[in-house]
Coordinates of C-alpha atoms in Angstrom, one line a residue:
M1 CA 21.4 -10.5 65.5
S2 CA 24.5 -13.7 65.4
L3 CA 27.7 -12.3 65.3
P4 CA 30.5 -14.3 63.7
K5 CA 33.0 -16.2 65.6
R6 CA 35.6 -14.1 64.8
E7 CA 33.9 -10.7 66.0
V8 CA 33.0 -12.9 69.3
E9 CA 36.2 -13.7 69.7
E10 CA 37.1 -9.9 70.0
L11 CA 34.2 -9.7 72.4
R12 CA 36.0 -12.0 74.4
P13 CA 38.2 -9.2 76.8
W14 CA 35.4 -7.0 77.1
V15 CA 33.1 -9.8 78.3
E16 CA 35.8 -10.6 80.9
R17 CA 36.0 -7.2 82.7
T18 CA 32.3 -7.1 82.6
V19 CA 32.2 -10.3 84.7
K20 CA 35.3 -9.5 87.1
K21 CA 33.2 -5.5 87.1
V22 CA 30.1 -7.7 88.5
L23 CA 31.2 -10.5 90.5
G24 CA 34.7 -9.4 91.3
F25 CA 37.0 -12.4 89.9
S26 CA 37.3 -14.2 87.1
E27 CA 35.1 -17.2 85.9
P28 CA 35.4 -19.0 82.6
T29 CA 32.3 -20.7 82.5
V30 CA 30.1 -17.9 83.3
V31 CA 32.4 -15.8 80.4
T32 CA 32.0 -19.2 77.7
A33 CA 28.4 -19.0 78.7
A34 CA 27.9 -15.3 77.6
L35 CA 29.7 -15.2 74.8
H36 CA 27.8 -17.9 73.7
C37 CA 24.4 -15.9 74.4
V38 CA 26.0 -13.1 72.4
G39 CA 27.1 -15.0 69.5
K40 CA 23.6 -16.5 68.4
G41 CA 22.3 -12.9 69.2
L42 CA 19.7 -13.2 72.3
D43 CA 18.0 -10.6 73.0
K44 CA 18.5 -9.6 76.8
R45 CA 15.6 -11.4 78.1
K46 CA 16.6 -14.8 76.9
T47 CA 20.1 -14.1 77.9
I48 CA 19.0 -13.7 81.4
D49 CA 17.2 -17.1 81.3
Q50 CA 20.1 -19.2 79.9
L51 CA 22.3 -17.8 82.8
R52 CA 20.1 -17.6 85.7
P53 CA 21.2 -20.9 86.4
F54 CA 24.2 -20.1 87.2
L55 CA 23.9 -16.6 88.9
E56 CA 20.9 -16.7 90.3
D57 CA 19.6 -13.3 91.4
S58 CA 22.4 -10.9 90.1
A59 CA 21.7 -12.5 86.8
G60 CA 19.7 -9.5 85.8
G61 CA 22.2 -6.8 86.5
F62 CA 25.2 -9.1 85.1
V63 CA 23.6 -9.3 81.7
E64 CA 22.8 -5.2 81.6
R65 CA 26.3 -4.6 82.0
L66 CA 27.1 -7.6 79.8
F67 CA 25.5 -5.3 77.1
E68 CA 26.5 -2.0 78.3
A69 CA 30.1 -3.4 77.7
L70 CA 28.9 -4.7 74.5
E71 CA 27.5 -1.4 73.2
E72 CA 31.0 0.5 74.3
S73 CA 33.3 -2.3 73.0
R74 CA 31.1 -2.2 69.3
S75 CA 31.5 2.2 69.8
S76 CA 35.2 1.7 71.1
R77 CA 36.1 0.1 68.0
G78 CA 34.3 2.6 65.9
S79 CA 36.1 5.9 67.5
K80 CA 39.4 6.1 68.5
G81 CA 38.3 9.1 71.4
S82 CA 36.2 5.8 73.3
G83 CA 39.1 3.8 73.4
D84 CA 41.4 6.3 75.2
K85 CA 38.5 6.6 77.8
N86 CA 37.7 2.9 78.5
R87 CA 41.7 2.8 79.0
K88 CA 41.3 5.6 81.7
R89 CA 39.2 4.0 83.3
E90 CA 41.2 0.8 83.3
L91 CA 44.1 2.4 84.6
K92 CA 42.2 4.0 87.5
I93 CA 40.5 0.5 88.8
K94 CA 43.6 -0.7 88.5
Q95 CA 44.9 2.1 91.1
M96 CA 42.6 1.6 93.4
M97 CA 42.4 -2.2 93.5
E98 CA 45.9 -2.5 94.1
A99 CA 46.1 0.4 97.2
A100 CA 42.7 -1.4 98.4
T101 CA 45.4 -4.8 98.3
K102 CA 48.2 -3.2 99.9
Q103 CA 46.0 -2.0 102.7
I104 CA 44.5 -5.5 103.1
E105 CA 48.2 -6.5 103.3
E106 CA 49.0 -4.2 106.4
R107 CA 45.8 -5.2 108.4
K108 CA 46.4 -8.6 108.2
K109 CA 50.0 -7.7 109.4
Q110 CA 48.6 -5.8 112.1
L111 CA 46.5 -9.0 112.9
S112 CA 49.1 -11.4 113.2
F113 CA 48.1 -13.7 109.9
T114 CA 50.9 -16.8 110.3
S115 CA 50.5 -17.5 105.9
P116 CA 51.3 -14.9 103.1
V117 CA 48.8 -13.8 101.7
S118 CA 48.0 -13.6 98.4
S119 CA 43.2 -14.3 98.7
L120 CA 42.5 -12.4 95.7
D121 CA 43.7 -13.6 92.6
G122 CA 46.9 -13.1 90.2
S123 CA 45.8 -10.5 88.2
R124 CA 44.5 -8.0 91.0
L125 CA 47.8 -8.7 92.9
L126 CA 50.3 -6.0 91.6
G127 CA 51.5 -4.8 94.4
A128 CA 52.2 -0.4 94.4
A129 CA 55.3 0.6 95.3
G130 CA 54.0 4.0 95.6
A131 CA 51.0 3.7 97.3
S132 CA 49.7 6.2 100.1
S133 CA 49.1 5.1 103.9
V134 CA 45.6 4.8 105.4
A135 CA 44.4 5.3 109.0
P136 CA 43.8 1.8 110.9
S137 CA 39.8 2.1 111.5
Q138 CA 39.7 2.6 107.5
A139 CA 42.1 0.0 107.2
A140 CA 39.8 -2.9 109.5
S141 CA 36.9 -1.5 107.3
F142 CA 38.6 -2.5 104.0
M143 CA 39.5 -5.9 105.4
N144 CA 36.2 -7.1 106.4
D145 CA 34.9 -5.9 103.2
A146 CA 37.5 -7.5 101.7
I147 CA 36.9 -11.2 103.2
E148 CA 32.7 -10.5 103.0
K149 CA 33.6 -10.2 99.1
A150 CA 36.0 -13.6 98.6
R151 CA 33.2 -15.6 101.4
K152 CA 30.3 -14.6 98.7
A153 CA 32.9 -15.0 95.5
A154 CA 33.3 -18.6 96.9
E155 CA 30.1 -19.4 97.4
L156 CA 28.9 -18.3 93.8
Q157 CA 31.4 -20.6 92.0
A158 CA 30.3 -23.4 93.9
R159 CA 26.8 -22.8 93.2
I160 CA 27.6 -22.7 89.6
Q161 CA 30.1 -26.1 89.6
S162 CA 26.9 -27.9 91.3
Q163 CA 24.8 -26.5 88.9
L164 CA 27.5 -28.0 85.7
S165 CA 27.8 -30.8 87.9
V166 CA 23.8 -31.4 87.6
K167 CA 23.4 -30.3 83.9
P168 CA 27.0 -31.6 82.5
G169 CA 25.5 -30.9 78.5
I170 CA 24.3 -27.5 79.4
L171 CA 27.1 -25.5 77.6
G172 CA 28.6 -28.7 76.4
A173 CA 32.3 -28.9 75.8
L174 CA 32.3 -25.2 77.0
G175 CA 32.0 -26.4 81.1
N176 CA 35.6 -26.7 81.4
T177 CA 36.2 -24.3 83.7
G178 CA 39.9 -24.9 84.1
P179 CA 41.7 -24.3 87.9
H180 CA 40.3 -21.0 88.5
N181 CA 37.9 -22.1 90.9
L182 CA 40.8 -24.2 92.7
V183 CA 42.9 -20.7 92.8
A184 CA 39.5 -19.3 95.0
L185 CA 39.1 -22.2 97.2
A186 CA 43.2 -22.1 98.5
N187 CA 42.4 -17.9 98.9
L188 CA 39.4 -18.4 101.2
H189 CA 41.8 -21.3 103.1
A190 CA 44.4 -18.6 103.5
M191 CA 42.6 -16.2 104.9
G192 CA 41.3 -18.6 107.4
I193 CA 37.7 -18.7 105.7
A194 CA 35.7 -22.1 105.4
P195 CA 34.6 -22.5 102.3
P196 CA 30.9 -23.4 101.5
K197 CA 29.6 -27.0 101.3
V198 CA 27.5 -28.1 98.0
E199 CA 25.9 -31.1 97.9
I200 CA 27.2 -32.6 94.2
K201 CA 24.5 -35.2 92.9
E202 CA 25.8 -38.3 91.2
V203 CA 25.7 -38.5 87.7
N204 CA 24.2 -41.9 86.1
K205 CA 27.0 -42.7 83.6
P206 CA 26.8 -45.7 81.0
T207 CA 27.7 -49.3 82.4
P208 CA 31.1 -50.3 81.0
L209 CA 31.0 -52.7 78.2
I210 CA 32.4 -55.7 79.1
L211 CA 32.3 -58.8 76.6
D212 CA 33.4 -62.8 76.6
D213 CA 35.7 -64.5 74.5
K214 CA 32.3 -65.9 72.6
G215 CA 30.9 -62.2 71.9
R216 CA 28.4 -62.0 74.5
T217 CA 27.9 -59.3 77.3
V218 CA 28.5 -59.6 80.6
D219 CA 29.1 -58.2 84.0
A220 CA 32.4 -57.8 86.7
T221 CA 31.3 -61.4 87.7
G222 CA 31.3 -62.9 84.3
K223 CA 27.7 -63.6 84.4
E224 CA 25.6 -62.9 80.9
I225 CA 23.8 -60.4 81.0
E226 CA 21.3 -58.6 78.5
L227 CA 21.4 -55.1 77.2
T228 CA 18.3 -52.7 77.6
H229 CA 17.8 -51.2 74.0
R230 CA 17.2 -47.7 74.0
M231 CA 13.7 -46.4 72.6
P232 CA 14.3 -43.6 69.9
T233 CA 13.1 -40.2 70.7
L234 CA 13.3 -38.7 67.7
K235 CA 10.1 -38.3 65.6
A236 CA 11.5 -40.0 62.6
N237 CA 12.2 -42.8 64.4
I238 CA 9.7 -43.3 66.6
R239 CA 7.2 -43.3 62.8
A240 CA 10.0 -45.6 61.4
V241 CA 9.8 -48.0 63.9
K242 CA 5.9 -48.2 64.3
R243 CA 5.4 -48.8 61.2
E244 CA 7.7 -51.5 60.7
Q245 CA 5.3 -52.8 63.3
F246 CA 2.3 -52.4 61.0
R247 CA 4.1 -54.2 58.3
Q248 CA 4.8 -57.1 60.8
Q249 CA 1.1 -56.9 61.4
L250 CA 0.0 -57.0 58.1
K251 CA 2.2 -59.9 57.2
E252 CA 1.2 -61.8 59.8
K253 CA -2.2 -63.9 59.0
P254 CA -5.2 -64.3 61.1
G255 CA -5.2 -67.0 63.2
D256 CA -8.6 -69.8 64.2
D257 CA -10.2 -67.4 66.6
L258 CA -10.9 -64.6 64.0
E259 CA -12.6 -67.4 61.8
S260 CA -14.7 -68.2 65.0
T261 CA -15.8 -64.8 65.5
S262 CA -19.1 -63.9 63.8
Y263 CA -17.7 -60.7 61.2
F264 CA -15.1 -63.7 59.5
D265 CA -16.4 -64.0 56.0
N266 CA -14.9 -67.0 53.9
R267 CA -15.7 -65.5 50.6
V268 CA -13.2 -62.6 50.9
L269 CA -9.8 -63.6 49.9
I270 CA -7.0 -62.0 52.2
T271 CA -4.7 -60.6 49.2
P272 CA -1.1 -59.7 51.2
A273 CA -0.3 -56.0 51.8
Q274 CA 2.6 -56.2 49.8
R275 CA 2.7 -56.7 45.8
T276 CA 4.2 -60.1 44.7
R277 CA 7.7 -59.6 43.0
R278 CA 7.9 -60.6 39.7
G279 CA 10.8 -62.3 38.0
F280 CA 12.5 -61.9 34.9
R281 CA 11.1 -62.1 31.9
F282 CA 14.1 -62.1 29.2
H283 CA 13.5 -62.6 25.6
E284 CA 14.3 -65.4 23.8
P285 CA 17.1 -65.0 21.4
G286 CA 17.2 -63.3 17.9
R287 CA 13.8 -62.3 18.3
F288 CA 14.4 -58.5 17.4
E289 CA 16.9 -60.0 14.6
K290 CA 14.3 -61.0 12.6
I291 CA 11.7 -58.6 13.6
A292 CA 14.7 -56.3 12.2
Q293 CA 14.7 -58.6 8.8
R294 CA 10.8 -58.0 8.2
V295 CA 10.9 -54.4 8.2
R296 CA 13.8 -54.3 6.5
T297 CA 12.0 -56.6 3.8
K298 CA 9.3 -54.5 3.6
A299 CA 10.4 -51.3 3.3
Q300 CA 12.2 -53.0 0.4
L301 CA 9.0 -54.7 -1.5
E302 CA 7.6 -50.8 -0.6
R303 CA 10.7 -49.6 -2.7
L304 CA 9.7 -52.2 -5.4
Q305 CA 6.0 -51.5 -5.7
N306 CA 6.6 -47.6 -5.7
E307 CA 8.9 -48.1 -8.7
I308 CA 7.0 -51.3 -10.4
S309 CA 4.0 -48.3 -10.1
Q310 CA 6.0 -45.4 -11.5
A311 CA 7.0 -47.5 -14.9
A312 CA 3.4 -48.9 -14.8
K313 CA 2.5 -45.3 -15.1
K314 CA 4.5 -44.0 -17.6
T315 CA 3.6 -47.0 -19.8
G316 CA -0.5 -46.5 -19.4
I317 CA -0.6 -50.5 -17.6
Q318 CA -1.7 -48.7 -14.8
A319 CA -4.7 -46.9 -15.9
S320 CA -5.9 -50.1 -18.0
T321 CA -5.5 -52.4 -14.5
K322 CA -7.4 -49.7 -12.7
L323 CA -9.9 -49.5 -14.9
A324 CA -10.3 -53.3 -14.9
L325 CA -11.2 -53.3 -11.2
I326 CA -13.6 -51.1 -11.8
A327 CA -15.7 -53.4 -14.7
P328 CA -16.5 -56.7 -14.4
K329 CA -14.9 -59.9 -15.3
K330 CA -15.9 -61.3 -18.6
E331 CA -16.0 -65.0 -19.2
I332 CA -17.6 -65.2 -22.6
G333 CA -16.2 -64.1 -25.3
D334 CA -16.9 -60.8 -27.3
G335 CA -19.1 -61.6 -29.3
D336 CA -21.2 -63.8 -27.3
V337 CA -24.2 -62.9 -25.3
P338 CA -24.2 -64.1 -21.4
S339 CA -27.0 -66.1 -20.1
I340 CA -27.3 -63.9 -17.0
E341 CA -25.8 -60.4 -16.6
W342 CA -23.3 -59.5 -14.4
W343 CA -25.2 -57.8 -11.6
D344 CA -27.2 -60.7 -11.5
S345 CA -25.1 -62.7 -10.6
F346 CA -24.6 -61.8 -7.3
I347 CA -28.2 -62.2 -6.0
L348 CA -29.0 -65.8 -8.1
P349 CA -27.6 -69.5 -7.3
S350 CA -24.5 -70.4 -9.2
N351 CA -24.7 -74.1 -9.0
I352 CA -27.8 -74.2 -11.0
P353 CA -27.8 -74.1 -14.7
F354 CA -30.0 -71.4 -16.6
K355 CA -32.0 -72.3 -19.5
P356 CA -34.9 -70.6 -21.4
E357 CA -37.2 -73.5 -19.6
T358 CA -35.7 -72.8 -16.2
K359 CA -38.1 -71.5 -13.3
F360 CA -37.4 -69.1 -11.0
D361 CA -40.8 -69.4 -8.3
N362 CA -38.7 -71.9 -6.4
L363 CA -35.4 -70.3 -6.1
E364 CA -33.8 -68.8 -3.3
F365 CA -32.6 -65.3 -4.0
F366 CA -30.0 -64.1 -1.7
G367 CA -31.1 -60.9 0.2
V368 CA -34.3 -60.9 -1.8
T369 CA -37.5 -61.7 1.0
N370 CA -40.7 -60.1 0.8
L371 CA -40.8 -57.7 3.2
V372 CA -40.3 -53.7 1.6
E373 CA -37.1 -51.6 3.2
H374 CA -37.8 -48.1 3.7
P375 CA -34.9 -45.7 4.1
T376 CA -34.6 -43.8 7.7
Q377 CA -35.6 -40.8 7.5
M378 CA -32.9 -38.3 8.8
R379 CA -32.9 -35.1 8.8
P380 CA -30.4 -32.5 7.1
P381 CA -27.7 -31.5 9.3
V382 CA -28.3 -27.9 8.4
D383 CA -32.0 -27.8 7.9
T384 CA -33.6 -25.2 9.7
D385 CA -37.0 -24.3 10.9
K386 CA -37.1 -20.7 10.2
P387 CA -39.2 -19.4 7.3
V388 CA -37.2 -17.4 4.6
T389 CA -38.8 -13.6 4.4
L390 CA -37.9 -11.6 1.5
G391 CA -36.9 -8.5 1.6
V392 CA -38.9 -5.5 0.7
Y393 CA -37.7 -3.1 -1.6
L394 CA -39.3 0.2 -2.7
T395 CA -39.4 2.0 -5.9
K396 CA -37.5 5.2 -6.9
K397 CA -41.0 7.3 -6.7
E398 CA -41.8 5.4 -3.3
Q399 CA -38.6 6.0 -1.9
K400 CA -38.8 10.3 -2.9
K401 CA -42.3 10.3 -1.2
L402 CA -41.2 8.5 2.0
R403 CA -38.6 10.8 1.8
R404 CA -40.3 13.9 1.6
Q405 CA -42.8 12.6 4.5
T406 CA -39.8 12.2 6.3
R407 CA -38.7 15.8 6.1
R408 CA -41.7 17.4 6.4
E409 CA -43.0 15.8 9.7
G410 CA -39.4 16.8 10.8
Q411 CA -39.7 20.8 9.8
K412 CA -43.1 20.5 11.4
E413 CA -41.4 19.4 15.2
V414 CA -38.9 22.4 14.7
Q415 CA -42.0 24.7 13.9
E416 CA -43.5 23.3 17.1
K417 CA -40.5 24.6 18.9
V418 CA -40.2 27.8 17.7
R419 CA -43.8 28.9 18.6
L420 CA -43.1 27.7 21.6
G421 CA -39.7 29.4 22.6
L422 CA -38.1 26.2 23.0
M423 CA -35.4 27.4 20.4
P424 CA -34.6 30.7 18.4
P425 CA -36.0 30.7 14.8
P426 CA -33.5 29.8 12.1
E427 CA -31.7 31.9 10.4
P428 CA -33.1 32.7 6.8
K429 CA -31.1 31.2 4.4
V430 CA -29.8 33.8 2.0
R431 CA -27.8 33.1 -1.4
I432 CA -26.6 35.8 -3.5
S433 CA -29.5 34.9 -5.9
N434 CA -31.6 35.6 -3.4
L435 CA -30.1 38.4 -2.0
M436 CA -31.9 41.5 -2.7
R437 CA -35.3 39.4 -2.6
V438 CA -35.0 38.0 1.0
L439 CA -33.0 41.9 2.4
G440 CA -34.7 44.3 1.0
T441 CA -33.9 47.6 1.8
E442 CA -30.8 46.5 3.3
A443 CA -28.9 45.3 0.9
V444 CA -29.4 48.9 -0.6
Q445 CA -28.4 51.0 1.7
D446 CA -25.2 48.8 3.1
P447 CA -24.8 46.4 -0.4
T448 CA -20.7 45.7 0.9
K449 CA -21.2 44.3 4.2
V450 CA -24.3 42.5 3.1
E451 CA -22.9 40.7 0.8
A452 CA -20.4 40.0 2.9
H453 CA -22.5 39.1 5.6
V454 CA -23.9 36.5 3.0
R455 CA -21.0 34.7 2.2
A456 CA -20.2 34.3 5.7
Q457 CA -23.4 32.4 6.2
M458 CA -22.6 29.7 2.8
A459 CA -19.3 29.7 4.7
K460 CA -21.1 28.8 7.7
R461 CA -23.4 26.4 6.0
Q462 CA -20.8 24.8 4.0
K463 CA -18.2 23.8 6.7
A464 CA -20.9 22.3 9.0
H465 CA -22.3 20.3 5.7
E466 CA -18.6 18.9 5.6
E467 CA -18.2 18.5 9.4
A468 CA -20.8 16.2 9.1
N469 CA -19.7 14.1 6.5
A470 CA -16.7 13.6 8.4
A471 CA -18.0 12.8 11.5
R472 CA -20.7 10.1 9.4
K473 CA -17.0 8.9 7.7
L474 CA -15.6 5.1 8.8
S475 CA -12.2 5.4 9.9
T476 CA -9.9 3.2 8.3
E477 CA -9.9 0.5 10.5
Q478 CA -13.8 0.3 10.2
R479 CA -14.0 0.5 6.6
K480 CA -11.3 -2.6 7.2
E481 CA -13.4 -4.4 9.6
K482 CA -16.8 -3.7 7.2
K483 CA -14.9 -4.8 4.0
V484 CA -14.0 -8.2 6.2
K485 CA -17.2 -8.5 7.6
K486 CA -18.9 -8.7 3.7
L487 CA -16.3 -11.0 2.9
K488 CA -17.1 -13.2 5.6
E489 CA -20.2 -15.1 5.2
D490 CA -22.7 -16.4 7.6
L491 CA -22.1 -20.4 7.8
T492 CA -24.2 -21.4 10.2
N493 CA -26.4 -23.0 7.6
G494 CA -23.8 -25.0 6.3
V495 CA -20.0 -24.9 4.5
H496 CA -20.0 -25.2 1.0
I497 CA -17.4 -27.7 -0.5
A498 CA -15.7 -27.5 -3.7
V499 CA -12.9 -30.1 -5.4
Y500 CA -11.2 -28.9 -8.5
R501 CA -9.0 -31.3 -10.2
I502 CA -6.0 -30.1 -12.5
R503 CA -3.4 -32.2 -14.0
N504 CA -0.3 -29.9 -13.6
L505 CA 0.2 -27.4 -11.0
T506 CA 4.1 -26.8 -11.6
N507 CA 4.0 -23.3 -12.1
P508 CA 4.6 -21.2 -9.4
A509 CA 2.7 -18.4 -10.8
K510 CA -0.6 -20.2 -10.6
K511 CA 0.2 -22.0 -7.3
F512 CA -0.2 -18.3 -6.1
K513 CA -2.7 -17.6 -7.8
V514 CA -4.4 -20.2 -6.1
E515 CA -3.4 -19.2 -2.7
A516 CA -3.4 -15.9 -2.8
N517 CA -7.2 -15.6 -3.7
A518 CA -8.4 -18.5 -1.4
N519 CA -6.6 -16.5 1.7
Q520 CA -8.9 -12.9 0.1
L521 CA -12.0 -14.8 0.4
Y522 CA -11.4 -16.3 3.4
L523 CA -11.5 -19.5 2.1
T524 CA -10.2 -22.7 4.0
G525 CA -8.9 -26.0 2.7
T526 CA -5.9 -27.8 1.3
V527 CA -4.3 -28.2 -1.8
V528 CA -2.2 -31.9 -2.4
L529 CA 0.3 -32.1 -5.5
H530 CA 0.3 -35.7 -7.1
R531 CA 1.7 -36.4 -10.6
D532 CA -1.5 -36.3 -13.0
V533 CA -3.7 -35.5 -9.2
N534 CA -3.7 -32.6 -8.1
L535 CA -6.3 -31.5 -6.0
V536 CA -7.8 -28.0 -4.7
V537 CA -10.1 -28.4 -1.8
V538 CA -11.5 -25.1 -1.0
E539 CA -14.3 -24.5 1.8
G540 CA -16.4 -21.2 2.4
G541 CA -19.6 -19.3 1.7
P542 CA -21.2 -19.4 -1.8
K543 CA -20.3 -16.2 -2.6
S544 CA -16.9 -16.7 -2.4
Q545 CA -17.1 -19.9 -4.1
K546 CA -19.0 -18.7 -6.8
K547 CA -16.2 -16.2 -7.2
F548 CA -13.3 -18.6 -6.5
K549 CA -15.1 -21.1 -9.4
K550 CA -15.3 -17.9 -12.3
L551 CA -11.1 -18.2 -10.9
M552 CA -10.8 -21.5 -11.3
M553 CA -12.4 -22.4 -14.5
H554 CA -12.3 -19.0 -16.5
R555 CA -10.0 -16.7 -15.3
I556 CA -6.2 -18.9 -15.0
K557 CA -5.2 -20.1 -18.5
W558 CA -3.7 -23.6 -17.5
V559 CA -2.1 -24.1 -20.4
E560 CA 1.4 -23.3 -20.1
H561 CA 3.8 -22.5 -22.9
S562 CA 7.5 -23.3 -22.1
S563 CA 9.0 -21.0 -19.7
K564 CA 12.5 -21.2 -17.5
R565 CA 10.5 -21.6 -14.2
D566 CA 8.5 -25.0 -15.4
D567 CA 9.8 -28.1 -14.0
P568 CA 11.7 -30.3 -16.9
D569 CA 10.1 -33.1 -15.0
V570 CA 6.8 -32.6 -16.9
D571 CA 6.9 -33.2 -20.5
D572 CA 5.5 -30.7 -22.9
D573 CA 2.2 -33.0 -23.6
T574 CA 1.5 -32.7 -20.0
K575 CA 1.7 -28.9 -20.3
R576 CA -0.5 -28.8 -23.6
N577 CA -3.2 -30.3 -22.4
N578 CA -3.2 -29.3 -19.1
K579 CA -6.7 -28.5 -17.4
C580 CA -8.8 -27.9 -14.8
W581 CA -12.0 -30.0 -13.6
L582 CA -15.1 -29.8 -10.9
I583 CA -15.3 -33.3 -9.6
W584 CA -17.4 -32.5 -6.8
E585 CA -19.8 -29.6 -5.0
G586 CA -21.9 -29.4 -2.7
T587 CA -22.5 -29.0 1.7
A588 CA -21.1 -29.9 4.9
K589 CA -21.6 -29.1 8.1
D590 CA -18.4 -27.9 9.4
R591 CA -15.3 -26.9 7.6
S592 CA -12.4 -30.0 8.1
Y593 CA -9.7 -27.9 6.5
G594 CA -7.5 -24.8 8.4
E595 CA -5.8 -22.2 6.7
M596 CA -4.8 -23.5 3.4
K597 CA -1.9 -25.0 2.4
F598 CA 0.0 -26.9 -0.1
K599 CA 0.9 -30.4 0.8
Q600 CA 3.2 -32.7 -1.6
C601 CA 2.5 -36.5 -1.8
P602 CA 4.6 -38.8 -3.7
T603 CA 2.7 -41.9 -3.3
E604 CA -1.1 -42.9 -3.7
S605 CA -1.0 -44.0 0.0
M606 CA 0.2 -40.8 1.4
A607 CA -2.3 -38.6 -0.3
R608 CA -5.0 -40.2 0.5
E609 CA -3.5 -40.8 4.4
H610 CA -3.4 -37.1 4.4
F611 CA -7.0 -36.8 3.2
K612 CA -8.1 -39.6 5.9
K613 CA -6.8 -37.4 8.9
H614 CA -9.3 -35.0 7.9
G615 CA -12.0 -37.2 7.6
T616 CA -12.1 -36.5 4.3
E617 CA -10.6 -39.6 2.4
H618 CA -13.3 -39.5 -0.6
Y619 CA -12.2 -36.9 -2.4
W620 CA -9.1 -38.5 -3.1
D621 CA -11.2 -41.9 -3.7
L622 CA -13.0 -39.4 -6.7
A623 CA -10.2 -38.0 -7.8
L624 CA -8.3 -41.1 -8.7
S625 CA -11.3 -42.6 -10.2
H626 CA -11.9 -39.6 -12.2
S627 CA -8.3 -38.8 -12.9
V628 CA -8.5 -43.4 -14.0
L629 CA -11.4 -42.7 -16.5
D630 CA -9.2 -39.5 -17.6
G631 CA -6.9 -41.3 -18.4
T632 CA -8.5 -44.2 -20.5
D633 CA -10.9 -41.6 -22.6
D634 CA -7.1 -40.5 -24.1

């Protein structure tokens, strides 16, 4: 697990002490590399691989000691007792080093060294004043060991420096070792030990960039040179270069050598790889202003037409104009007899005068030929080939006879089981009325006991009867499902549709009756509210349609009396003459509407658009023509 920078800095003293214990001297390069591995959270094996270029064979022992010191440092931060032990151990090591240093100095004096000795680094030469004297043979052995350790340390430092010089980027900016290596080499020179020779490989440095006054790259002699371009090494850059090269190849046109090959087809057009850039296409000034002015004019015209139609509807002009559209045009007076009827004018030529002596044998009639057009025979959408079977109903006498036969067969089966010993014989059915006849002498001996036994049997039979009834009884959910199933009819053979027209449907009570009954009978459809043309369309089964028709034509009293809840805009004459008409009923293959909903349509176009959305605009056309004819009759 990686450690934050603050904790790594706290571990630096312990790592330095571990390096001193393993190597015998302080080496900042190894300390930095070890801290780098510990900070990244590497395990022992990866840490050994990272430090092997510096320490070679001693890397394993160093990493073991390093992780031991790391554990000790972590434990020392947790408890004070462990910190005291570490301080005692350090003090003991310090005393031993001071004693060894003093003995080395005495041995050097005996061997007549000329230069003052400072063989080890300044942190170890502390000069203990109160050290005890050592025998000459023991001092000579200490001196030899110290010289051997110093030589090994110098060789190790030189090897580390050579590795860093060969691989300058192995630790980045952390590879600067400082003046400690110079101190070690000076100590070896003072002790008369030759430092080891290590060959340092030259590192290829980039040539300095020299530019002349024109900005060209030149060498030291002033000769113009061309720099080598460095190729990308990252995968993304390599892909980008390859992509650019591929685009250049696509842009290049095929040469003449391609046309000379047998695989070249002149008929195939070579399209460029990239789409040609389209230029801007600006609109002409004032275009959108014209469109806005056209929309405003159209809206104003529609508003004016609505106002005119509402005014014409109140005065009765609209009904007469619509009736005029249906009726043929009259070109003669009321008392004159036309020479030709208006329905014949479509097939007779108009440029020939018709007289009693006109012969029609040589005339060409429009749309009339010697061919007979037979209508296409189509099967009805809901017709089924299954034969209709009528149910067989029995009379009361036949039902009783069938019941007797069924009970007799059941009793015979029970008697056979009793005779074979498969079930015990049933107890005699004793009642208070046949008590003496069934039991006989037992009833005479102890009548109270026998009566209690008989009453217990009667209670048992009554309880069994009630339990059987309760078991057969339907639950609340089952009763509800049965009722819904009875109301929801089978519509596979077609949906029955009825269209009603009501003159005035503003009363909320009548609206509620229409909607509630349609939902209770599981009918679908729509109610469109328009002045004088209130249309109710319902879809469902034949039984539901029969009940809803009875509601609309008989049960609801459409003639209203004035009340506070009525619409004030509706006149009293409309309320008094309110009526409901069944203008069409038939069948269709599928339903066209969902749940019964009300739709307020102030204009005829809006109402027809609502029906057209469901594919039933002919309902509205039929109701509108019915209202026009009804208005002319009034």
